[in-house]
Coordinates of C-alpha atoms in Angstrom, one line a residue:
Chain A
M1 CA 36.2 12.5 -59.2
K2 CA 37.7 11.9 -62.4
H3 CA 37.0 14.2 -65.6
S4 CA 35.2 12.0 -67.5
S5 CA 32.7 11.1 -64.1
I6 CA 32.2 14.3 -63.3
T7 CA 31.6 15.8 -67.1
Q8 CA 28.6 13.0 -66.7
T9 CA 27.7 14.2 -62.7
A10 CA 27.5 17.6 -64.4
F11 CA 25.3 16.6 -67.1
L12 CA 23.1 14.7 -65.0
G13 CA 22.7 18.2 -62.8
I14 CA 22.2 20.1 -65.7
L15 CA 19.3 17.8 -67.1
F16 CA 17.4 18.0 -63.5
H17 CA 17.9 22.1 -63.8
V18 CA 16.1 22.0 -67.0
L19 CA 13.2 19.6 -65.8
I20 CA 12.9 21.7 -63.3
I21 CA 12.8 25.1 -65.8
L22 CA 9.8 23.0 -67.8
L23 CA 8.1 22.3 -64.7
I24 CA 8.0 25.6 -63.4
L25 CA 6.8 27.2 -67.4
L26 CA 4.3 24.2 -68.0
H27 CA 3.1 24.7 -64.5
H28 CA -0.7 25.7 -64.5
P29 CA -1.8 26.7 -61.2
P30 CA -4.9 25.8 -60.5
T31 CA -7.8 27.9 -62.3
P32 CA -8.7 30.2 -59.4
P33 CA -12.3 31.4 -59.1
S34 CA -13.3 33.9 -61.0
V35 CA -13.9 36.9 -59.8
A36 CA -15.6 39.7 -60.8
S37 CA -14.2 42.9 -60.8
A38 CA -10.9 41.6 -59.4
R39 CA -9.4 44.8 -59.6
E40 CA -11.9 47.5 -57.6
L41 CA -12.0 44.1 -55.1
T42 CA -8.3 44.9 -54.8
N43 CA -8.4 48.2 -54.3
E44 CA -10.3 48.8 -51.8
L45 CA -8.6 46.1 -49.8
F46 CA -5.6 47.6 -50.5
A47 CA -7.3 51.3 -48.7
G48 CA -8.3 49.5 -45.8
K49 CA -11.8 48.8 -46.6
D50 CA -13.7 45.9 -46.1
P51 CA -15.9 44.8 -49.4
F52 CA -16.5 41.1 -48.0
I53 CA -19.5 40.8 -46.3
S54 CA -18.7 38.0 -42.8
S55 CA -20.8 34.6 -42.7
G56 CA -21.3 35.1 -39.5
A57 CA -23.3 38.6 -40.1
P58 CA -26.4 37.2 -39.7
F59 CA -25.5 37.2 -35.8
A60 CA -25.4 41.2 -35.8
A61 CA -28.9 41.2 -34.7
F62 CA -27.9 39.3 -31.7
K63 CA -25.1 41.3 -30.2
P64 CA -27.3 44.3 -28.8
F65 CA -29.7 42.3 -26.4
L66 CA -26.2 39.8 -25.1
P67 CA -25.1 40.6 -21.6
P68 CA -22.0 41.4 -21.2
H69 CA -18.6 39.5 -19.8
E70 CA -21.1 36.7 -19.4
K71 CA -20.6 33.3 -21.3
V72 CA -23.8 32.6 -23.8
S73 CA -25.6 29.0 -24.3
F74 CA -25.8 28.5 -28.0
I75 CA -28.9 26.4 -28.8
M76 CA -29.6 24.9 -32.1
D77 CA -31.5 22.2 -34.1
Y78 CA -29.7 19.1 -33.0
P79 CA -27.5 18.7 -29.8
F80 CA -24.1 19.3 -30.3
S81 CA -21.4 17.3 -31.8
P82 CA -18.9 18.3 -34.4
Y83 CA -20.2 16.4 -37.0
V84 CA -24.0 17.6 -36.5
R85 CA -25.7 19.5 -39.7
H86 CA -25.4 23.5 -39.1
I87 CA -22.7 23.2 -37.4
D88 CA -20.8 25.8 -39.2
R89 CA -23.3 28.4 -37.8
L90 CA -21.8 27.9 -33.9
Y91 CA -18.6 28.7 -35.5
N92 CA -19.8 31.2 -37.3
A93 CA -21.3 32.8 -34.8
Q94 CA -18.2 32.3 -32.2
S95 CA -15.8 34.0 -34.6
F96 CA -18.8 37.0 -35.4
L97 CA -19.6 37.7 -31.7
A98 CA -15.9 36.9 -29.9
P99 CA -15.1 38.2 -26.7
T100 CA -18.7 36.8 -26.1
V101 CA -17.6 32.9 -25.7
L102 CA -20.7 30.7 -26.6
T103 CA -20.7 27.2 -25.2
Y104 CA -22.5 24.1 -26.9
E105 CA -24.4 23.0 -23.5
P106 CA -27.1 24.7 -22.3
D107 CA -25.9 25.4 -18.9
Q108 CA -26.2 29.4 -19.1
R109 CA -28.3 31.6 -18.2
A110 CA -29.1 33.3 -21.2
A111 CA -29.0 31.2 -24.5
I112 CA -29.0 32.4 -28.5
V113 CA -31.9 30.4 -30.3
Y114 CA -30.2 29.7 -33.8
C115 CA -32.9 26.9 -35.7
S116 CA -34.0 26.4 -39.1
N117 CA -37.6 27.3 -38.2
T118 CA -40.5 28.2 -35.1
S119 CA -41.8 24.1 -34.5
I120 CA -37.9 23.0 -34.1
A121 CA -36.9 26.4 -32.1
E122 CA -40.0 25.4 -30.2
Q123 CA -38.9 21.7 -29.2
R124 CA -35.2 22.5 -29.1
L125 CA -36.2 25.3 -26.2
E126 CA -38.5 22.2 -24.3
E127 CA -35.7 20.1 -23.9
T128 CA -32.6 22.5 -22.9
G129 CA -35.7 24.4 -20.2
Y130 CA -34.6 28.0 -22.5
R131 CA -37.8 30.5 -23.0
I132 CA -37.3 33.2 -26.0
L133 CA -36.8 36.9 -24.3
I134 CA -36.5 38.6 -27.5
P135 CA -37.4 37.1 -30.6
L136 CA -35.2 37.6 -33.6
G137 CA -37.2 35.9 -36.7
D138 CA -38.2 32.3 -37.4
G139 CA -36.5 30.0 -34.8
K140 CA -34.8 32.8 -33.7
G141 CA -33.8 34.8 -30.8
V142 CA -32.3 35.4 -27.3
A143 CA -33.6 33.4 -24.3
V144 CA -33.4 32.8 -21.1
K145 CA -33.7 29.9 -18.5
K146 CA -36.8 29.0 -17.0
Chain B
M1 CA -2.5 51.3 -47.9
S2 CA -3.5 51.5 -44.2
F3 CA -1.6 47.5 -44.0
L4 CA 1.6 48.9 -45.3
F5 CA 3.1 50.6 -41.8
P6 CA 2.4 47.7 -39.4
L7 CA 3.8 45.6 -41.8
L8 CA 6.8 47.8 -42.7
F9 CA 7.5 48.2 -39.5
V10 CA 7.4 44.1 -38.5
A11 CA 10.0 44.2 -41.2
F12 CA 12.3 46.5 -39.7
L13 CA 11.9 45.5 -36.4
G14 CA 12.7 41.7 -37.6
G15 CA 15.6 43.5 -39.9
L16 CA 17.1 45.1 -36.9
F17 CA 17.1 42.1 -34.8
V18 CA 19.0 39.7 -37.0
L19 CA 21.4 42.0 -38.0
T20 CA 22.0 42.8 -34.8
I21 CA 23.0 39.0 -33.6
T22 CA 24.4 38.3 -36.6
K23 CA 26.7 41.0 -36.9
N24 CA 30.1 40.1 -37.2
T25 CA 29.1 36.8 -38.7
P26 CA 30.5 36.1 -42.3
I27 CA 27.3 35.7 -44.9
R28 CA 27.1 35.6 -48.4
I29 CA 24.9 37.8 -49.8
Y30 CA 23.8 39.6 -46.6
P31 CA 20.8 41.6 -47.9
L32 CA 19.0 38.9 -49.1
F33 CA 19.7 36.9 -45.7
I34 CA 18.0 39.7 -43.8
L35 CA 15.4 40.3 -46.6
S36 CA 14.3 36.7 -46.1
L37 CA 14.1 37.0 -42.6
A38 CA 12.5 40.2 -41.2
V39 CA 9.4 39.8 -41.6
P40 CA 8.9 36.5 -40.2
V41 CA 11.2 37.2 -37.3
G42 CA 9.4 40.7 -37.0
F43 CA 6.2 38.9 -36.8
S44 CA 7.4 36.6 -34.1
I45 CA 8.4 39.4 -31.7
C46 CA 5.9 41.6 -32.1
S47 CA 3.4 38.1 -31.5
L48 CA 5.5 37.4 -28.0
L49 CA 5.8 41.6 -27.3
I50 CA 1.5 41.0 -27.1
F51 CA 1.3 37.4 -25.5
S52 CA 3.7 39.5 -23.0
A53 CA 2.0 42.7 -22.7
Y54 CA -2.0 41.3 -22.2
L55 CA -0.3 39.1 -19.7
I56 CA 0.9 41.9 -17.3
S57 CA -1.7 44.0 -17.9
P58 CA -4.6 42.9 -20.5
G59 CA -6.7 45.9 -20.5
Q60 CA -3.3 48.5 -22.0
G61 CA -2.0 45.7 -23.8
P62 CA -1.5 46.9 -27.0
F63 CA -0.3 50.0 -26.2
I64 CA 2.0 48.5 -24.3
S65 CA 3.1 45.8 -27.0
V66 CA 3.4 48.6 -29.5
I67 CA 5.5 51.2 -27.0
A68 CA 7.6 47.7 -26.0
A69 CA 8.2 47.6 -29.8
L70 CA 9.3 50.9 -30.4
A71 CA 11.8 51.0 -27.9
L72 CA 13.0 47.6 -29.0
A73 CA 13.4 49.3 -32.2
T74 CA 15.3 51.8 -31.0
F75 CA 17.5 50.0 -29.2
L76 CA 18.7 47.9 -31.9
L77 CA 18.8 50.6 -34.3
V78 CA 21.1 52.1 -31.6
R79 CA 23.3 49.4 -31.4
V80 CA 23.4 48.6 -35.2
I81 CA 24.7 52.2 -35.3
C82 CA 26.9 52.4 -32.9
N83 CA 28.2 48.9 -33.7
P84 CA 29.1 48.6 -37.2
R85 CA 29.3 45.3 -39.0
D86 CA 32.6 44.0 -39.0
N87 CA 33.1 40.4 -40.1
G88 CA 36.8 40.5 -41.2
S89 CA 35.9 41.0 -44.7
P90 CA 34.7 44.0 -46.5
E91 CA 31.9 45.6 -46.4
P92 CA 30.3 44.0 -49.8
T93 CA 29.5 47.1 -52.0
F94 CA 27.4 48.1 -55.4
Q95 CA 30.2 48.5 -56.7
N96 CA 31.7 45.7 -55.1
A97 CA 28.9 43.3 -56.9
K98 CA 29.0 45.7 -60.0
Q99 CA 32.8 43.9 -60.6
K100 CA 32.0 40.6 -59.9
W101 CA 29.0 41.0 -62.3
V102 CA 31.1 42.3 -65.5
H103 CA 34.0 39.5 -64.7
Q104 CA 31.7 36.6 -64.8
P105 CA 31.7 34.7 -67.9
R106 CA 29.2 35.2 -70.8
L107 CA 27.4 32.7 -70.6
T108 CA 27.1 32.4 -66.9
K109 CA 25.5 36.0 -67.1
I110 CA 23.3 35.1 -69.9
A111 CA 21.8 31.8 -67.3
V112 CA 21.3 34.2 -64.5
I113 CA 19.3 36.3 -66.8
L114 CA 16.9 33.7 -67.9
C115 CA 16.7 32.2 -64.8
F116 CA 16.0 35.5 -63.6
A117 CA 13.0 35.2 -66.1
V118 CA 12.2 32.3 -65.3
W119 CA 12.2 33.6 -61.5
I120 CA 10.0 36.7 -61.9
F121 CA 7.3 34.2 -64.2
A122 CA 6.9 31.7 -61.7
L123 CA 6.2 35.1 -58.8
F124 CA 3.9 36.5 -61.5
N125 CA 1.5 33.4 -62.2
F126 CA 1.8 33.0 -57.5
Y127 CA 1.0 36.2 -57.4
K128 CA -2.2 36.3 -59.0
L129 CA -3.2 32.8 -58.0
F130 CA -2.9 33.9 -54.3
Q131 CA -5.0 37.5 -55.1
N132 CA -7.3 35.5 -56.9
V133 CA -8.1 33.0 -54.3
S134 CA -7.5 35.4 -51.5
L135 CA -10.5 37.6 -53.2
A136 CA -12.5 34.8 -54.0
N137 CA -12.4 34.2 -49.6
I138 CA -10.7 36.9 -47.9
F139 CA -11.5 34.7 -44.4
G140 CA -9.0 31.7 -45.7
G141 CA -9.4 28.3 -44.6
W142 CA -11.4 26.1 -41.8
D143 CA -8.6 26.9 -39.6
A144 CA -7.7 30.6 -40.0
H145 CA -11.2 31.4 -40.6
F146 CA -12.7 29.5 -36.9
F147 CA -9.9 29.6 -34.5
W148 CA -6.5 31.6 -35.7
N149 CA -8.5 34.6 -36.2
V150 CA -10.7 33.9 -33.4
K151 CA -8.0 34.0 -31.3
A152 CA -7.0 37.3 -32.9
K153 CA -10.5 38.5 -31.7
F154 CA -9.4 37.6 -28.7
F155 CA -6.8 40.1 -28.6
F156 CA -8.2 42.8 -30.6
R157 CA -11.9 43.6 -29.9
N158 CA -11.6 43.6 -25.9
P159 CA -8.1 42.9 -24.6
S160 CA -9.4 42.7 -21.2
E161 CA -11.1 39.7 -21.8
W162 CA -8.8 38.1 -24.0
R163 CA -8.5 35.0 -22.2
G164 CA -11.6 33.9 -23.2
M165 CA -9.8 32.4 -25.6
F166 CA -8.4 29.8 -23.2
D167 CA -12.1 29.5 -22.1
S168 CA -12.6 24.9 -22.3
A169 CA -16.0 25.9 -24.1
L170 CA -14.0 26.7 -27.2
S171 CA -12.7 23.1 -27.6
W172 CA -12.8 23.6 -31.3
T173 CA -10.0 26.8 -31.0
H174 CA -7.7 24.2 -29.4
Q175 CA -6.8 26.2 -26.3
D176 CA -3.5 25.7 -26.0
Y177 CA -2.3 26.0 -29.4
P178 CA 0.3 28.7 -29.8
L179 CA 0.4 32.2 -30.8
L180 CA 2.4 33.9 -33.2
I181 CA -0.4 33.5 -35.9
P182 CA -2.9 35.2 -34.0
G183 CA -0.2 37.5 -32.3
S184 CA 1.0 38.7 -36.0
V185 CA -3.0 39.8 -37.2
A186 CA -3.9 40.9 -33.7
W187 CA -0.4 43.5 -34.8
G188 CA -1.6 44.2 -38.0
W189 CA -5.6 45.7 -36.0
N190 CA -4.2 46.8 -32.9
W191 CA -1.4 48.9 -34.9
S192 CA -4.6 50.1 -37.5
G193 CA -7.8 50.4 -35.0
K194 CA -9.9 47.9 -37.5
E195 CA -10.3 43.9 -38.3
L196 CA -8.6 45.2 -42.1
Q197 CA -9.9 42.4 -43.9
I198 CA -6.6 42.3 -46.0
W199 CA -4.1 42.2 -43.2
P200 CA -4.2 38.0 -42.4
A201 CA -3.8 37.7 -46.2
V202 CA -0.8 39.5 -46.5
V203 CA 0.8 38.0 -43.0
A204 CA 0.3 34.9 -45.2
F205 CA 1.8 35.9 -48.3
S206 CA 4.1 37.2 -46.6
F207 CA 5.3 34.2 -45.1
L208 CA 5.1 32.3 -48.0
F209 CA 7.0 35.1 -50.1
S210 CA 9.6 34.8 -47.1
T211 CA 10.1 31.0 -47.7
A212 CA 11.1 31.8 -51.1
L213 CA 13.3 34.2 -50.5
L214 CA 15.4 32.5 -48.2
I215 CA 15.3 29.2 -50.3
A216 CA 16.9 31.8 -53.1
W217 CA 19.3 33.3 -50.2
Y218 CA 20.7 30.0 -49.2
L219 CA 21.4 28.1 -52.9
S220 CA 22.3 31.0 -54.3
S221 CA 24.7 31.7 -50.9
T222 CA 25.3 27.6 -51.2
I223 CA 26.2 26.4 -55.0
H224 CA 25.2 29.3 -57.6
A225 CA 22.7 31.9 -58.2
T226 CA 21.0 29.6 -61.0
V227 CA 20.1 27.7 -58.6
G228 CA 18.9 29.7 -56.3
L229 CA 16.8 31.6 -58.3
L230 CA 15.4 27.8 -59.8
A231 CA 14.4 26.7 -56.8
S232 CA 12.9 29.7 -55.7
A233 CA 10.7 29.6 -58.4
F234 CA 10.5 26.1 -57.9
F235 CA 8.7 26.1 -54.4
M236 CA 6.1 29.0 -55.9
T237 CA 4.7 26.5 -57.8
V238 CA 4.6 23.4 -55.9
G239 CA 1.1 24.0 -54.9
A240 CA 0.6 22.4 -51.6
Y241 CA 2.4 25.5 -51.0
S242 CA -0.2 27.6 -52.5
F243 CA -2.7 26.0 -51.7
W244 CA -2.8 26.1 -47.8
G245 CA -0.7 29.5 -48.0
V246 CA -3.6 31.3 -49.0
S247 CA -5.8 29.3 -47.1
Q248 CA -3.4 31.3 -44.3
Y249 CA -3.3 27.9 -42.5
A250 CA -0.5 28.1 -40.1
D251 CA 1.5 25.1 -41.6
V252 CA 3.3 27.7 -44.2
P253 CA 4.7 29.5 -41.1
L254 CA 5.8 27.0 -40.0
C255 CA 7.4 25.5 -42.9
F256 CA 9.2 28.3 -42.8
F257 CA 11.1 28.5 -39.3
I258 CA 11.7 24.9 -39.9
T259 CA 13.7 25.6 -43.1
A260 CA 15.4 29.0 -41.8
A261 CA 16.0 27.3 -38.1
G262 CA 17.7 24.4 -40.6
V263 CA 20.1 26.0 -42.9
V264 CA 20.3 28.9 -40.1
L265 CA 22.7 25.7 -38.2
V266 CA 24.2 24.3 -41.0
Q267 CA 25.4 28.2 -41.3
A268 CA 26.6 27.7 -37.8
L269 CA 28.4 24.2 -38.3
R270 CA 30.1 25.8 -41.6
S271 CA 31.4 28.8 -40.2
K272 CA 31.2 27.5 -36.5
N273 CA 30.0 30.9 -35.7
T274 CA 28.0 31.2 -31.8
S275 CA 25.8 34.1 -32.7
L276 CA 24.3 32.3 -35.7
F277 CA 23.6 28.9 -33.2
C278 CA 21.6 31.8 -31.2
L279 CA 19.5 32.9 -34.0
A280 CA 18.4 29.1 -35.2
G281 CA 17.7 28.5 -31.5
W282 CA 15.6 31.5 -31.6
L283 CA 14.2 30.6 -34.9
A284 CA 13.5 26.8 -33.9
G285 CA 11.5 28.6 -30.8
C286 CA 9.6 30.1 -32.9
A287 CA 8.8 26.8 -34.9
A288 CA 6.5 26.0 -31.6
W289 CA 5.7 29.3 -30.7
T290 CA 4.1 29.0 -34.6
K291 CA 2.4 25.5 -33.9
N292 CA 2.5 22.3 -31.2
E293 CA 4.6 20.7 -34.2
G294 CA 7.5 22.9 -34.0
L295 CA 8.2 21.0 -30.7
F296 CA 8.9 18.6 -32.3
F297 CA 11.5 20.3 -34.5
M298 CA 12.8 21.9 -31.8
G299 CA 13.3 18.7 -30.0
W300 CA 15.1 16.8 -33.2
V301 CA 17.2 20.0 -33.0
I302 CA 18.6 19.9 -29.1
L303 CA 19.1 16.3 -30.5
L304 CA 21.1 16.3 -33.3
I305 CA 23.4 19.1 -32.8
G306 CA 23.6 17.8 -29.2
F307 CA 25.1 14.5 -30.6
L308 CA 27.2 16.6 -33.9
L309 CA 28.8 19.0 -31.6
Y310 CA 29.4 16.2 -28.9
I311 CA 31.6 13.6 -31.1
R312 CA 33.1 16.6 -32.8
R313 CA 33.9 17.8 -29.5
Q314 CA 37.9 17.8 -30.3
K315 CA 37.7 20.0 -32.8
N316 CA 35.4 22.3 -31.3
V317 CA 36.1 23.0 -27.8
F318 CA 33.8 24.9 -27.1
W319 CA 30.4 22.4 -28.0
P320 CA 29.2 22.8 -24.3
R321 CA 28.4 26.6 -24.9
N322 CA 27.3 26.2 -28.7
L323 CA 24.6 24.4 -27.3
L324 CA 23.4 26.8 -24.6
L325 CA 23.5 29.3 -27.5
I326 CA 20.8 27.1 -29.0
G327 CA 19.2 27.3 -25.5
L328 CA 19.4 30.6 -25.1
G329 CA 17.8 31.4 -28.4
I330 CA 15.1 28.7 -27.9
A331 CA 14.3 30.4 -23.7
I332 CA 12.2 33.2 -24.5
P333 CA 10.0 31.3 -27.2
I334 CA 10.0 28.4 -25.0
A335 CA 8.7 30.4 -21.8
A336 CA 6.1 31.7 -23.5
I337 CA 4.7 28.1 -24.5
L338 CA 4.8 27.4 -20.4
I339 CA 3.0 30.1 -19.5
L340 CA -0.1 29.2 -22.2
K341 CA -0.1 25.8 -21.8
K342 CA 0.4 25.2 -18.4
V343 CA -1.4 28.4 -17.1
L344 CA -3.6 29.8 -19.4
A345 CA -4.9 26.6 -21.0
P346 CA -3.6 23.1 -19.2
T347 CA -6.0 21.1 -21.3
G348 CA -5.0 19.5 -24.7
D349 CA -5.3 17.0 -27.5
Y350 CA -1.9 15.9 -25.5
L351 CA -0.3 17.2 -23.0
G352 CA -2.9 17.2 -20.5
S353 CA -5.3 14.6 -21.9
G354 CA -5.0 12.4 -18.8
R355 CA -3.1 9.7 -21.4
G356 CA 0.1 8.5 -19.1
L357 CA 3.2 6.4 -20.6
A358 CA 1.7 3.1 -20.9
D359 CA -1.6 4.4 -23.0
Y360 CA 1.4 6.0 -25.3
F361 CA 3.6 3.2 -25.7
H362 CA 0.2 0.7 -26.9
A363 CA -0.8 3.4 -29.4
I364 CA 2.7 3.1 -31.2
F365 CA 3.6 -0.4 -30.6
M366 CA 0.4 -2.8 -30.2
D367 CA -1.6 -1.6 -32.9
P368 CA -0.2 -2.8 -36.6
A369 CA -3.6 -2.3 -38.1
K370 CA -2.8 1.7 -37.9
T371 CA 0.7 1.4 -38.8
L372 CA -0.1 -0.5 -41.8
I373 CA -2.7 2.5 -42.5
I374 CA 0.2 5.3 -41.5
L375 CA 2.5 3.4 -43.9
K376 CA 0.7 3.3 -46.8
S377 CA -0.7 6.7 -46.5
F378 CA 2.7 8.3 -46.9
P379 CA 3.9 7.5 -50.2
I380 CA 0.2 8.1 -51.4
Y381 CA -0.1 12.0 -50.2
M382 CA 4.3 12.8 -51.1
F383 CA 3.7 11.0 -54.8
D384 CA 0.9 13.5 -55.1
S385 CA 2.2 15.3 -58.6
S386 CA -0.2 17.6 -58.8
S387 CA 0.3 18.9 -54.8
W388 CA 4.3 18.8 -54.9
N389 CA 5.4 18.8 -58.3
G390 CA 7.7 15.8 -57.7
L391 CA 9.2 17.0 -55.1
W392 CA 9.6 14.1 -53.0
I393 CA 10.6 12.2 -55.6
F394 CA 13.6 14.4 -56.4
F395 CA 14.5 14.4 -52.4
L396 CA 14.5 10.6 -52.5
S397 CA 16.4 10.3 -55.8
S398 CA 18.7 13.3 -54.3
I399 CA 19.4 11.2 -51.2
G400 CA 20.0 7.8 -53.2
L401 CA 22.1 10.1 -55.9
S402 CA 23.7 11.0 -52.7
L403 CA 24.5 8.1 -51.5
L404 CA 26.7 6.5 -54.0
M405 CA 28.2 10.0 -54.5
P406 CA 28.9 10.9 -50.9
K407 CA 31.2 13.4 -52.3
L408 CA 28.6 15.4 -52.7
L409 CA 27.4 15.7 -49.4
K410 CA 30.5 18.1 -47.9
D411 CA 30.1 20.7 -45.8
N412 CA 27.6 19.8 -44.0
S413 CA 25.1 19.3 -46.3
W414 CA 23.2 16.3 -45.2
V415 CA 21.8 17.7 -42.0
T416 CA 18.9 19.5 -44.1
A417 CA 18.3 15.7 -45.7
A418 CA 18.5 14.3 -41.6
L419 CA 16.3 17.0 -40.3
S420 CA 13.9 16.3 -42.8
V421 CA 13.6 13.2 -42.3
L422 CA 13.5 13.0 -38.4
I423 CA 10.5 15.1 -38.7
L424 CA 8.9 12.3 -40.9
L425 CA 9.9 9.9 -38.3
G426 CA 8.4 11.9 -35.6
Y427 CA 5.0 12.1 -37.6
F428 CA 5.0 8.5 -38.4
I429 CA 5.1 8.2 -34.7
V430 CA 3.0 11.0 -34.2
L431 CA 0.5 9.6 -36.0
H432 CA -0.3 6.3 -33.8
T433 CA -1.1 8.6 -31.0
S434 CA -3.7 10.9 -32.3
P435 CA -6.8 10.8 -30.4
H436 CA -8.7 11.2 -33.7
N437 CA -9.7 8.5 -35.7
V438 CA -6.9 7.9 -38.3
T439 CA -8.0 7.5 -41.7
W440 CA -9.4 11.4 -41.0
Q441 CA -6.5 12.2 -39.2
M442 CA -4.2 11.3 -42.3
Q443 CA -6.8 13.3 -44.8
T444 CA -6.7 16.3 -42.9
A445 CA -3.6 16.7 -41.5
L446 CA -0.8 14.5 -43.6
Q447 CA -0.4 16.8 -46.5
R448 CA -0.2 19.5 -44.4
L449 CA 2.4 17.8 -42.1
L450 CA 4.5 17.1 -45.2
L451 CA 4.9 20.2 -45.9
H452 CA 6.4 21.2 -42.4
A453 CA 9.7 19.1 -44.0
G454 CA 9.0 20.0 -47.5
G455 CA 11.1 23.3 -47.1
L456 CA 14.3 21.6 -46.1
A457 CA 13.7 18.1 -48.7
L458 CA 13.3 20.9 -51.6
L459 CA 16.6 22.9 -50.3
F460 CA 18.4 19.6 -50.0
T461 CA 17.2 18.2 -53.3
F462 CA 18.9 21.4 -55.1
E463 CA 21.9 21.2 -52.7
I464 CA 23.1 18.4 -54.2
M465 CA 21.9 18.8 -57.8
G466 CA 23.3 21.8 -57.7
R467 CA 27.1 20.3 -56.7
M468 CA 27.2 18.2 -59.6
I469 CA 27.1 21.4 -61.8
F470 CA 29.2 23.4 -59.2
P471 CA 31.2 20.8 -57.7
A472 CA 33.0 24.2 -56.5
S473 CA 31.2 25.9 -55.2
H474 CA 31.6 28.4 -52.4
S475 CA 33.0 25.4 -49.0
E476 CA 33.1 25.9 -45.9
A477 CA 37.0 27.0 -46.0
E478 CA 35.8 30.1 -47.9
I479 CA 33.2 31.3 -46.1
N480 CA 35.7 31.0 -42.9

């Protein structure tokens, strides 16, 4: 390359890097969600504590009543589909109850019933052929096959 | 800080592994090279050890994996101590570095200090963002919460029932997905004996930070420290990386392994050092052990390097050996993937889906409406400035510039661009074969797919732009 072309090229390169510096300095990271007592929470996490409650925590009540080493069905308001309302309940339950495997098909001996209210639960129990064994609240409980 | 010990051990093990492979290799700024690879490579080893230990004896899996890791670390440490590094050049010392710094022109010193200040500024912003978003949602995004960490719970909670994670009932957890992330999360939990809430976030941050360090190392060693620092700082401002990184998705670790394999390959081609081919193979294998997309990358690497070594066979008589060394590096991760996909979880979205070649041919070539949607989506997602900060525009401009000035493409620097383009081309084809609705697939996956090739694209961009300012940057001859 000739001397003049090197200078022009270098100028272009410097311009690029100045632009990058500006982009970095002017970059506003997306406003983080406001977190109350961030320092305390960080300290607790760093100390190995677990200050956050898992979204699967409501399923702790079911745990003692589930048969060990067996799959368990999960009965919701509607039959399973990835797009059905409240499907996150199944995902939360699985995340909380692993290594128990939950199936969305009503094909296991025992089932977790997790419906929005008792009348829906009764209807779903009728459809799937289960009966409540351990009631755990409005529309919720551990059921067994009839 | 109960998470510190498992993390330090991972870094120690990974660092020793890289040190052992590359001990006779001429690599500039060697400590930064080791530092950038140590944690991710350590995680890859630990996750493979966990997988192997659980296969051999599920009940004793955690114990065996820790003992095996300790034994491996001891073995590597003895090797490193007994066979000190000898690459034919004097060992870099603090005194040498100080001497070199003193003799730099004043302008260069000021530029380096300024760029370092910019890097610190970017790192501070990046850490604050990571901290705040993590505190708002420590469990991570959907993938992290509902399948990567669920798999880790199968490893941790009852090792003798770990195979439950492959049960077909858990279809949303993609039973055949590779296990680097779950294994890495389980490693920290097994070590500390509890499900530390901070650990998955620590794993995610480690991969992001290691990628920033890798970028800084490669460009500092190839072009100049100022370019390395600015590129690394720029990476930390790219919204797509911080968003998916803090969400604990596997796409950032995959980006790390793809980028690392790419740059180590470039170094291997420059120095013709056989150890580096082996390390590049390991890193490419780890990409496949992180996510299925890594398998495609591995295929591209083998094809590209096989082709390169073949056409240059007159200059390099050992080309089959180098290709074999890449294969050797890939062998262990790929063996784990084969066991996973063929034995433990033989059904998946692609492999074992029951679709034949004719189905795939039809999906790729006979659906122009789908092709049009995919073609239109790429620029929409690539040129979204809030996500990429202009990265893909800079990348395309650099390709254009390098075509106008081919001298900028010296020393195999085009390999990073070629791999980046090949990755995108591969995704363009694969998106045709997705069993899901194409629009939904683009909305949920395309930005994450772009992450994989983004690291290499960023390196190429800064290498080309950097060469304009520093045309006499470290050449192949100098490395040798």
